[in-house]
CSV table of C-alpha atoms in Angstrom, one decimal:
chain,number,residue,atom,x,y,z
A,1,UNK,CA,0.2,0.2,-0.1
A,2,UNK,CA,1.6,3.5,-0.8
A,3,UNK,CA,1.4,6.4,1.0
A,4,UNK,CA,-1.8,7.9,0.3
A,5,UNK,CA,-3.5,4.8,0.5
A,6,UNK,CA,-2.1,4.2,3.8
A,7,UNK,CA,-4.1,8.8,4.9
A,8,UNK,CA,-7.3,7.3,3.5
A,9,UNK,CA,-6.8,4.9,6.7
A,10,UNK,CA,-9.7,7.6,9.7
A,11,UNK,CA,-6.6,5.4,12.1
A,12,UNK,CA,-4.1,6.6,9.8
A,13,UNK,CA,-5.1,10.4,10.2
A,14,UNK,CA,-5.1,10.1,13.1
A,15,UNK,CA,-2.2,8.8,14.4
A,16,UNK,CA,-0.3,11.5,12.2
A,17,UNK,CA,-2.7,14.5,13.9
A,18,UNK,CA,-2.0,13.4,17.3
A,19,UNK,CA,2.0,13.6,16.6
A,20,UNK,CA,1.4,16.7,14.9
A,21,UNK,CA,-0.3,17.6,18.0
A,22,UNK,CA,2.4,16.3,20.3
A,23,UNK,CA,5.5,17.1,18.6
A,24,UNK,CA,4.1,20.7,18.1
A,25,UNK,CA,3.9,21.2,22.5
A,26,UNK,CA,7.2,19.4,22.3
A,27,UNK,CA,8.8,21.6,19.5
A,28,UNK,CA,7.4,25.0,21.5
A,29,UNK,CA,8.8,23.6,25.0
A,30,UNK,CA,12.1,23.3,24.0
A,31,UNK,CA,12.1,26.9,21.7
A,32,UNK,CA,11.2,28.3,25.3
A,33,UNK,CA,13.0,26.1,28.4
A,34,UNK,CA,16.3,24.6,27.8
A,35,UNK,CA,18.7,24.2,30.4
A,36,UNK,CA,22.2,23.5,29.6
A,37,UNK,CA,23.6,21.1,31.1
A,38,UNK,CA,27.1,22.5,29.6
A,39,UNK,CA,26.7,25.6,32.4
A,40,UNK,CA,28.2,24.8,35.3
A,41,UNK,CA,25.2,22.5,37.0
A,42,UNK,CA,25.1,19.5,38.9
A,43,UNK,CA,22.6,16.8,37.9
A,44,UNK,CA,22.3,14.2,35.6
A,45,UNK,CA,22.3,15.4,32.8
A,46,UNK,CA,26.2,16.8,33.0
A,47,UNK,CA,26.4,12.8,32.9
A,48,UNK,CA,24.3,11.7,30.1
A,49,UNK,CA,25.7,14.8,28.2
A,50,UNK,CA,29.1,14.2,28.3
A,51,UNK,CA,29.2,10.3,28.5
A,52,UNK,CA,27.3,11.4,25.0
A,53,UNK,CA,30.2,13.6,24.0
A,54,UNK,CA,33.0,11.5,24.9
A,55,UNK,CA,31.6,8.3,22.9
A,56,UNK,CA,31.2,10.6,20.0
A,57,UNK,CA,34.7,11.4,19.9
A,58,UNK,CA,35.8,7.8,20.3
A,59,UNK,CA,36.8,7.9,23.7
A,60,UNK,CA,34.7,5.2,24.7
A,61,UNK,CA,31.8,5.1,28.1
A,62,UNK,CA,33.9,7.0,30.7
A,63,UNK,CA,33.8,8.9,33.5
A,64,UNK,CA,34.5,12.5,33.7
A,65,UNK,CA,36.0,13.5,36.5
A,66,UNK,CA,36.3,17.1,35.4
A,67,UNK,CA,32.7,17.7,34.5
A,68,UNK,CA,31.6,17.7,38.1
A,69,UNK,CA,30.7,20.9,39.6
A,70,UNK,CA,29.1,22.6,43.1
A,71,UNK,CA,26.7,24.9,43.5
A,72,UNK,CA,28.6,27.4,43.9
A,73,UNK,CA,31.7,25.9,40.7
A,74,UNK,CA,33.8,23.8,42.8
A,75,UNK,CA,34.8,20.8,41.5
A,76,UNK,CA,33.6,17.4,43.5
A,77,UNK,CA,37.0,15.7,42.4
A,78,UNK,CA,40.3,18.0,42.4
A,79,UNK,CA,42.2,16.0,42.2
A,80,UNK,CA,40.8,13.6,40.0
A,81,UNK,CA,41.2,14.0,36.0
A,82,UNK,CA,41.6,10.5,34.5
A,83,UNK,CA,39.1,9.4,32.1
A,84,UNK,CA,38.3,6.0,33.4
A,85,UNK,CA,35.6,3.4,32.0
A,86,UNK,CA,32.6,3.4,33.4
A,87,UNK,CA,29.2,1.5,33.9
A,88,UNK,CA,27.7,3.8,36.2
A,89,UNK,CA,24.6,4.3,34.4
A,90,UNK,CA,22.9,2.0,31.6
A,91,UNK,CA,24.7,3.4,28.1
A,92,UNK,CA,21.5,3.4,26.2
A,93,UNK,CA,20.6,6.2,26.1
A,94,UNK,CA,24.5,8.2,26.1
A,95,UNK,CA,25.1,6.0,22.9
A,96,UNK,CA,21.7,7.4,21.1
A,97,UNK,CA,23.3,10.8,21.9
A,98,UNK,CA,26.7,9.9,21.1
A,99,UNK,CA,25.6,9.3,17.8
A,100,UNK,CA,23.3,12.4,17.2
A,101,UNK,CA,26.4,14.7,18.6
A,102,UNK,CA,28.8,12.4,16.2
A,103,UNK,CA,26.2,12.9,13.8
A,104,UNK,CA,25.3,16.9,14.4
A,105,UNK,CA,29.1,18.2,15.8
A,106,UNK,CA,28.3,18.3,19.7
A,107,UNK,CA,25.1,19.4,19.8
A,108,UNK,CA,22.5,19.5,22.7
A,109,UNK,CA,19.9,21.2,20.3
A,110,UNK,CA,19.8,18.1,17.8
A,111,UNK,CA,19.5,15.9,22.0
A,112,UNK,CA,16.9,18.1,23.0
A,113,UNK,CA,15.0,17.4,19.0
A,114,UNK,CA,15.2,13.9,19.8
A,115,UNK,CA,13.7,14.1,22.8
A,116,UNK,CA,10.8,15.8,21.0
A,117,UNK,CA,10.6,13.5,18.7
A,118,UNK,CA,10.7,10.5,20.9
A,119,UNK,CA,7.8,11.6,23.0
A,120,UNK,CA,5.3,12.4,20.0
A,121,UNK,CA,6.4,9.3,18.5
A,122,UNK,CA,5.6,7.6,21.9
A,123,UNK,CA,1.4,9.7,22.2
A,124,UNK,CA,1.1,7.6,18.7
A,125,UNK,CA,2.1,4.3,19.5
A,126,UNK,CA,-0.3,5.0,22.7
A,127,UNK,CA,-3.0,5.9,20.2
A,128,UNK,CA,-2.7,2.8,18.5
A,129,UNK,CA,-2.1,0.7,22.1
A,130,UNK,CA,-5.6,1.6,23.4
A,131,UNK,CA,-7.1,1.8,20.1
A,132,UNK,CA,-6.1,-2.0,19.2
A,133,UNK,CA,-7.2,-3.2,22.7
A,134,UNK,CA,-11.1,-1.0,23.4
A,135,UNK,CA,-11.7,0.9,19.8
A,136,UNK,CA,-11.3,4.4,17.9
A,137,UNK,CA,-12.6,6.6,20.7
A,138,UNK,CA,-10.8,5.0,23.4
A,139,UNK,CA,-7.6,5.1,20.6
A,140,UNK,CA,-8.1,8.6,20.8
A,141,UNK,CA,-8.4,9.8,23.7
A,142,UNK,CA,-5.4,8.3,25.1
A,143,UNK,CA,-3.1,9.3,22.4
A,144,UNK,CA,-4.1,12.9,23.1
A,145,UNK,CA,-3.8,12.4,26.5
A,146,UNK,CA,-0.4,11.8,26.3
A,147,UNK,CA,0.4,14.0,23.3
A,148,UNK,CA,0.1,17.2,26.0
A,149,UNK,CA,0.7,15.3,29.5
A,150,UNK,CA,2.3,17.5,30.9
A,151,UNK,CA,5.3,15.8,32.8
A,152,UNK,CA,5.4,14.1,29.6
A,153,UNK,CA,5.8,17.3,27.6
A,154,UNK,CA,8.1,19.1,29.7
A,155,UNK,CA,10.8,16.3,30.4
A,156,UNK,CA,11.3,16.9,26.4
A,157,UNK,CA,14.1,19.9,26.8
A,158,UNK,CA,15.6,17.7,29.4
A,159,UNK,CA,19.0,15.7,28.6
A,160,UNK,CA,18.1,12.7,29.7
A,161,UNK,CA,17.2,9.3,29.3
A,162,UNK,CA,13.0,9.5,30.3
A,163,UNK,CA,11.7,10.7,27.3
A,164,UNK,CA,14.1,7.6,25.1
A,165,UNK,CA,13.2,5.1,28.1
A,166,UNK,CA,9.1,5.4,27.5
A,167,UNK,CA,9.0,5.4,23.8
A,168,UNK,CA,11.3,1.9,23.8
A,169,UNK,CA,8.8,0.9,26.3
A,170,UNK,CA,5.6,1.8,25.1
A,171,UNK,CA,7.1,0.3,21.6
A,172,UNK,CA,7.7,-2.8,23.2
A,173,UNK,CA,4.5,-2.8,24.8
A,174,UNK,CA,2.9,-2.1,21.0
A,175,UNK,CA,5.0,-5.0,19.0
A,176,UNK,CA,4.3,-7.3,21.6
A,177,UNK,CA,0.3,-6.5,21.2
A,178,UNK,CA,-0.1,-6.3,17.7
A,179,UNK,CA,3.3,-9.1,16.5
A,180,UNK,CA,2.3,-11.4,19.5
A,181,UNK,CA,0.4,-11.5,21.3
A,182,UNK,CA,-2.1,-10.6,18.4
A,183,UNK,CA,-1.0,-13.9,16.8
A,184,UNK,CA,-2.6,-16.9,16.8
A,185,UNK,CA,1.2,-18.6,16.2
A,186,UNK,CA,4.6,-16.3,17.1
A,187,UNK,CA,7.3,-16.9,14.5
A,188,UNK,CA,11.0,-16.4,15.4
A,189,UNK,CA,11.5,-13.1,14.2
A,190,UNK,CA,9.2,-11.6,16.2
A,191,UNK,CA,10.1,-12.6,19.4
A,192,UNK,CA,13.5,-11.6,18.9
A,193,UNK,CA,12.5,-8.6,18.2
A,194,UNK,CA,10.1,-8.9,20.6
A,195,UNK,CA,13.2,-9.1,23.0
A,196,UNK,CA,15.8,-7.0,21.3
A,197,UNK,CA,13.4,-4.0,22.1
A,198,UNK,CA,13.1,-5.0,25.5
A,199,UNK,CA,16.9,-5.6,25.8
A,200,UNK,CA,17.4,-1.5,24.7
A,201,UNK,CA,14.3,-0.8,27.2
A,202,UNK,CA,16.8,-2.0,30.0
A,203,UNK,CA,19.6,-0.6,28.5
A,204,UNK,CA,18.1,3.0,28.6
A,205,UNK,CA,16.5,1.7,32.0
A,206,UNK,CA,18.2,-1.2,34.4
A,207,UNK,CA,15.5,-2.2,36.0
A,208,UNK,CA,13.8,-3.7,32.5
A,209,UNK,CA,16.6,-6.0,32.4
A,210,UNK,CA,14.0,-8.1,35.0
A,211,UNK,CA,10.8,-7.2,32.7
A,212,UNK,CA,10.8,-10.6,30.6
A,213,UNK,CA,9.5,-12.2,34.6
A,214,UNK,CA,6.3,-10.4,33.3
A,215,UNK,CA,6.6,-11.2,29.6
A,216,UNK,CA,7.2,-14.6,29.9
A,217,UNK,CA,3.8,-15.3,31.7
A,218,UNK,CA,2.0,-13.6,29.7
A,219,UNK,CA,3.6,-15.4,26.9
A,220,UNK,CA,3.0,-18.7,28.6
A,221,UNK,CA,-0.8,-17.8,29.2
A,222,UNK,CA,-1.1,-16.5,25.5
A,223,UNK,CA,0.2,-19.5,23.6
A,224,UNK,CA,0.2,-22.7,26.0
A,225,UNK,CA,2.8,-23.4,28.6
A,226,UNK,CA,4.8,-26.0,25.6
A,227,UNK,CA,3.9,-23.5,22.8
A,228,UNK,CA,5.7,-20.8,24.2
A,229,UNK,CA,9.2,-22.8,24.3
A,230,UNK,CA,10.5,-21.6,21.6
A,231,UNK,CA,9.5,-17.9,21.7
A,232,UNK,CA,10.4,-17.5,25.2
A,233,UNK,CA,13.6,-18.3,23.6
A,234,UNK,CA,13.9,-16.2,20.9
A,235,UNK,CA,12.9,-13.0,22.8
A,236,UNK,CA,15.5,-14.1,25.1
A,237,UNK,CA,18.3,-14.7,22.9
A,238,UNK,CA,17.1,-10.9,20.8
A,239,UNK,CA,17.6,-9.6,25.0
A,240,UNK,CA,21.1,-11.3,24.8
A,241,UNK,CA,22.2,-10.5,21.3
A,242,UNK,CA,22.7,-7.0,23.3
A,243,UNK,CA,23.5,-7.6,27.5
A,244,UNK,CA,26.5,-10.3,26.4
A,245,UNK,CA,28.3,-6.8,24.0
A,246,UNK,CA,27.7,-5.0,26.6
A,247,UNK,CA,28.8,-7.5,30.0
A,248,UNK,CA,32.1,-9.2,28.1
A,249,UNK,CA,32.9,-4.6,28.0
A,250,UNK,CA,32.8,-4.8,31.5
A,251,UNK,CA,34.7,-7.6,32.2
A,252,UNK,CA,37.4,-6.4,29.6
A,253,UNK,CA,37.9,-3.3,30.9
A,254,UNK,CA,36.5,-3.3,35.1
A,255,UNK,CA,37.6,-6.8,35.6
A,256,UNK,CA,33.9,-7.6,36.5
A,257,UNK,CA,30.9,-8.8,34.2
A,258,UNK,CA,28.5,-6.6,35.0
A,259,UNK,CA,25.0,-7.3,33.4
A,260,UNK,CA,23.4,-4.0,34.8
A,261,UNK,CA,25.8,-0.8,36.0
A,262,UNK,CA,28.0,-0.1,38.7
A,263,UNK,CA,25.6,2.3,40.0
A,264,UNK,CA,22.7,-0.3,41.6
A,265,UNK,CA,24.8,-1.2,44.5
A,266,UNK,CA,24.6,2.1,45.0
A,267,UNK,CA,21.3,2.5,44.5
A,268,UNK,CA,20.0,-0.3,47.0
A,269,UNK,CA,21.9,0.7,49.6
A,270,UNK,CA,20.3,3.8,49.6
A,271,UNK,CA,17.0,2.4,50.0
A,272,UNK,CA,18.1,-0.4,52.4
A,273,UNK,CA,20.0,0.4,55.2
A,274,UNK,CA,19.8,2.1,58.7
A,275,UNK,CA,20.2,5.9,57.8
A,276,UNK,CA,17.5,4.7,54.8
A,277,UNK,CA,14.7,6.7,54.0
A,278,UNK,CA,13.2,5.2,51.3
A,279,UNK,CA,14.8,8.0,48.5
A,280,UNK,CA,17.4,9.3,47.4
A,281,UNK,CA,20.7,9.8,49.2
A,282,UNK,CA,24.1,12.0,47.7
A,283,UNK,CA,25.6,11.2,51.6
A,284,UNK,CA,24.8,7.9,51.6
A,285,UNK,CA,26.4,7.1,48.2
A,286,UNK,CA,29.7,9.3,49.5
A,287,UNK,CA,29.9,7.5,52.6
A,288,UNK,CA,30.5,4.8,50.5
A,289,UNK,CA,33.2,6.4,48.0
A,290,UNK,CA,35.0,7.6,50.6
A,291,UNK,CA,35.1,4.3,52.0
A,292,UNK,CA,37.4,3.5,48.9
A,293,UNK,CA,39.2,7.0,48.3
A,294,UNK,CA,42.9,6.7,47.3
A,295,UNK,CA,41.8,4.3,44.6
A,296,UNK,CA,41.2,4.2,40.3
A,297,UNK,CA,37.3,5.9,40.1
A,298,UNK,CA,36.9,2.4,38.2
A,299,UNK,CA,38.1,0.0,41.1
A,300,UNK,CA,35.8,2.8,43.3
A,301,UNK,CA,32.6,2.5,41.2
A,302,UNK,CA,33.0,-1.4,41.2
A,303,UNK,CA,33.5,-1.7,45.5
A,304,UNK,CA,31.4,0.5,45.7
A,305,UNK,CA,28.6,-1.9,43.5
A,306,UNK,CA,29.6,-4.5,45.6
A,307,UNK,CA,29.7,-3.7,49.1
A,308,UNK,CA,26.3,-1.9,48.6
A,309,UNK,CA,25.2,-4.5,47.6
A,310,UNK,CA,25.8,-6.8,50.1
A,311,UNK,CA,25.3,-4.4,53.1
A,312,UNK,CA,21.6,-3.6,51.9
A,313,UNK,CA,21.1,-7.5,51.5
A,314,UNK,CA,22.2,-8.1,54.9
A,315,UNK,CA,20.2,-5.4,56.5
A,316,UNK,CA,17.3,-5.9,54.8
A,317,UNK,CA,17.6,-10.3,56.4
A,318,UNK,CA,18.3,-9.1,59.1
A,319,UNK,CA,15.6,-5.6,60.4
A,320,UNK,CA,12.1,-6.9,58.1
A,321,UNK,CA,10.2,-4.9,60.6
A,322,UNK,CA,12.2,-2.3,59.0
A,323,UNK,CA,11.9,-3.1,55.7
A,324,UNK,CA,8.2,-3.0,56.4
A,325,UNK,CA,8.1,0.8,57.3
A,326,UNK,CA,10.1,1.8,54.6
A,327,UNK,CA,7.4,0.7,51.9
A,328,UNK,CA,5.2,3.1,52.6
A,329,UNK,CA,7.9,5.8,52.9
A,330,UNK,CA,9.7,4.9,48.9
A,331,UNK,CA,5.2,4.2,48.0
A,332,UNK,CA,5.4,8.2,49.4
A,333,UNK,CA,8.4,8.9,47.4
A,334,UNK,CA,7.2,7.8,44.3
A,335,UNK,CA,3.4,9.1,44.1
A,336,UNK,CA,4.1,12.6,46.2
A,337,UNK,CA,3.5,14.5,43.3
A,338,UNK,CA,4.2,15.2,39.5
A,339,UNK,CA,7.2,16.9,40.1
A,340,UNK,CA,10.8,15.6,38.8
A,341,UNK,CA,10.8,17.5,35.0
A,342,UNK,CA,10.1,21.3,36.5
A,343,UNK,CA,12.7,19.8,39.4
A,344,UNK,CA,14.7,19.0,37.4
A,345,UNK,CA,14.8,21.7,35.4
A,346,UNK,CA,15.7,24.1,38.0
A,347,UNK,CA,18.1,21.7,38.9
A,348,UNK,CA,20.9,24.1,40.5
A,349,UNK,CA,20.5,26.5,38.1
A,350,UNK,CA,16.7,27.7,38.2
A,351,UNK,CA,15.4,28.6,34.7
A,352,UNK,CA,11.6,29.6,36.2
A,353,UNK,CA,10.3,31.8,38.9
A,354,UNK,CA,9.1,30.0,42.3
A,355,UNK,CA,5.2,30.9,41.7
A,356,UNK,CA,5.9,29.2,38.1
A,357,UNK,CA,7.8,25.9,38.9
A,358,UNK,CA,5.0,25.8,41.9
A,359,UNK,CA,2.1,26.4,39.7
A,360,UNK,CA,3.7,23.5,36.9
A,361,UNK,CA,3.9,21.1,39.0
A,362,UNK,CA,0.5,21.6,40.5
A,363,UNK,CA,-0.9,20.9,36.9
A,364,UNK,CA,1.4,18.2,36.3
A,365,UNK,CA,0.4,16.2,39.3
A,366,UNK,CA,-3.1,16.7,39.0
A,367,UNK,CA,-3.1,15.2,35.0
A,368,UNK,CA,-1.3,12.6,36.7
A,369,UNK,CA,-3.8,12.0,39.3
A,370,UNK,CA,-6.1,12.4,37.3
A,371,UNK,CA,-5.0,9.7,34.9
A,372,UNK,CA,-4.5,7.6,37.6
A,373,UNK,CA,-8.5,8.1,38.9
A,374,UNK,CA,-10.1,7.7,35.3
A,375,UNK,CA,-7.9,3.8,35.2
A,376,UNK,CA,-9.4,2.9,38.6
A,377,UNK,CA,-13.1,4.2,37.4
A,378,UNK,CA,-12.6,2.4,33.9
A,379,UNK,CA,-11.3,-0.3,36.0
A,380,UNK,CA,-14.6,-2.2,35.0
A,381,UNK,CA,-14.4,-1.6,31.3
A,382,UNK,CA,-11.2,-2.6,30.8
A,383,UNK,CA,-9.4,-5.3,33.2
A,384,UNK,CA,-9.7,-8.7,31.9
A,385,UNK,CA,-7.6,-11.0,34.0
A,386,UNK,CA,-8.0,-13.9,30.6
A,387,UNK,CA,-6.7,-11.9,28.1
A,388,UNK,CA,-2.9,-11.4,28.0
A,389,UNK,CA,-3.1,-8.6,25.8
A,390,UNK,CA,-4.7,-6.3,28.5
A,391,UNK,CA,-2.2,-7.5,31.4
A,392,UNK,CA,0.6,-6.9,29.2
A,393,UNK,CA,-0.2,-3.0,29.1
A,394,UNK,CA,-1.3,-3.0,32.9
A,395,UNK,CA,2.1,-5.0,34.3
A,396,UNK,CA,4.2,-2.2,34.2
A,397,UNK,CA,2.8,-0.1,36.9
A,398,UNK,CA,2.8,-2.9,38.9
A,399,UNK,CA,5.9,-4.0,38.1
A,400,UNK,CA,7.2,-0.6,38.3
A,401,UNK,CA,5.7,0.4,42.0
A,402,UNK,CA,7.5,-3.2,42.8
A,403,UNK,CA,10.8,-2.0,41.8
A,404,UNK,CA,10.2,1.7,43.7
A,405,UNK,CA,8.2,0.8,46.3
A,406,UNK,CA,9.5,-2.6,47.2
A,407,UNK,CA,13.2,-3.2,45.9
A,408,UNK,CA,15.3,0.2,45.3
A,409,UNK,CA,13.7,4.2,45.7
A,410,UNK,CA,10.9,5.7,45.5
A,411,UNK,CA,10.8,9.4,43.4
A,412,UNK,CA,8.5,10.9,41.3
A,413,UNK,CA,11.3,10.3,39.0
A,414,UNK,CA,10.5,6.6,38.7
A,415,UNK,CA,7.2,7.2,38.0
A,416,UNK,CA,8.1,8.2,34.8
A,417,UNK,CA,7.5,4.4,32.4
A,418,UNK,CA,3.3,4.5,33.9
A,419,UNK,CA,2.4,7.6,32.0
A,420,UNK,CA,2.1,5.4,28.8
A,421,UNK,CA,0.3,2.4,30.3
A,422,UNK,CA,-1.6,4.6,32.2
A,423,UNK,CA,-2.9,6.7,30.2
A,424,UNK,CA,-3.8,3.7,27.3
A,425,UNK,CA,-6.1,2.2,31.1
A,426,UNK,CA,-7.7,6.1,31.7
A,427,UNK,CA,-9.0,5.9,27.3
A,428,UNK,CA,-12.2,3.9,28.5
A,429,UNK,CA,-13.3,6.0,30.8
A,430,UNK,CA,-12.3,8.9,29.4
A,431,UNK,CA,-13.9,7.9,26.1
A,432,UNK,CA,-17.3,6.7,27.9
A,433,UNK,CA,-17.3,10.7,29.6
A,434,UNK,CA,-16.8,12.1,26.2
A,435,UNK,CA,-19.4,9.6,24.8
A,436,UNK,CA,-22.2,10.9,27.7
A,437,UNK,CA,-20.8,14.3,27.3
A,438,UNK,CA,-22.1,14.6,23.4
A,439,UNK,CA,-25.0,12.7,23.6
A,440,UNK,CA,-26.4,15.2,26.5
A,441,UNK,CA,-25.5,18.2,24.7
A,442,UNK,CA,-26.7,16.5,21.2
A,443,UNK,CA,-30.1,16.4,23.6
A,444,UNK,CA,-29.7,20.0,24.8
A,445,UNK,CA,-29.1,21.6,21.5
A,446,UNK,CA,-31.0,20.3,19.1
A,447,UNK,CA,-29.0,18.5,17.8
A,448,UNK,CA,-26.6,21.6,16.9
A,449,UNK,CA,-23.0,20.9,17.0
A,450,UNK,CA,-20.7,22.8,19.5
A,451,UNK,CA,-19.5,24.7,16.9
A,452,UNK,CA,-22.9,25.8,15.1
A,453,UNK,CA,-24.1,26.9,18.2
A,454,UNK,CA,-21.1,29.0,18.8
A,455,UNK,CA,-21.3,30.8,15.3
A,456,UNK,CA,-24.6,31.9,15.0
A,457,UNK,CA,-24.4,32.8,19.1
A,458,UNK,CA,-27.5,30.4,19.5
A,459,UNK,CA,-28.6,29.3,23.0
A,460,UNK,CA,-29.6,25.8,23.1
A,461,UNK,CA,-33.3,25.1,23.1
A,462,UNK,CA,-34.5,22.8,26.0
């Protein structure tokens, strides 16, 4: 089918319209708001930008101690200048960003445009998923909701991995929905691509390395246990295609076969220790690193990871009551607001006034909690325990809750992955409300459209 034939299909026109709306909002946002990771701030955007630049320059995936400065401008690592191999963060977003920098000449604006494209594509994918599961009306509702969602839009100017991660996660859900759970027989190629997409998502957010624990049972539910064995194996092979080279690289350059990151132990200790409050703590990380002061930076990474993991595991096993008390704190930290896009934009180089920042946080939180409310209200419209397709879209929500409410640390930034599934799950209720409202309007307006009433300045007759 040619391009003109595709545009004759209403679902394609809607997908393009949603993509265009989402892209326009994100382009306007980055034109107005564009915090610079190179302006001396101290946040994760410095890491992503710097590691991408070194990749583009051919230095490899390295830690650069010279770029880290405090709010006062002094260096965090004043006695270190050597570039060292690193696995502190997953490499997915730095690799993608490094390729963009290589092609565009090290341009942060190109990175922002890449985020805008990923965000718009996510909205179109959300439309496709909701339309497949619930019909055209909910599909449009989900796509529009994702397109205008403030928390998602406001992340676009930030050189952080969240927007790329959510695009990959949503692409994984869409592929599995259409080409795996949507088929009576699953081809080896479809299963392999599912694994590659899942692996790519985990390369951006490391916790998704465990997401096959969700996908494989759904595959067995769909095909039966025996019939699912071959596609399950291909899915795992797809993930291994990405993670075997990464693990070997870490073994060669860091001396440890690390499949995830060297930051995992630090995060674990922040969430499971005597000084933990359930949220992030740079103090705990600093104290852990200080124990290995004087060693090369890559060795500090590896030892901190091992020691942090060991202490977190032992403390959790020895203090079960305290562990239970920390779970509500992590949950509160995970859901307390939808502030992350604004908070990271402010960083130590504020972009908004305090008043405007508070307004944006309230607006983002209102939309986020509204999605949750609509999903809960519409539960009877979408919940089917025996439908693996609907369970697939629901699964990221409890998965993220377990990851950050139980296993690691809670923070509003980590519920970012819930945006797409919540938009889909909220769509049946949102479409039903819209349908009822439209029907009532037709009753009181004598069948006239809202546009016709406004054009004539008429008052609807009872």
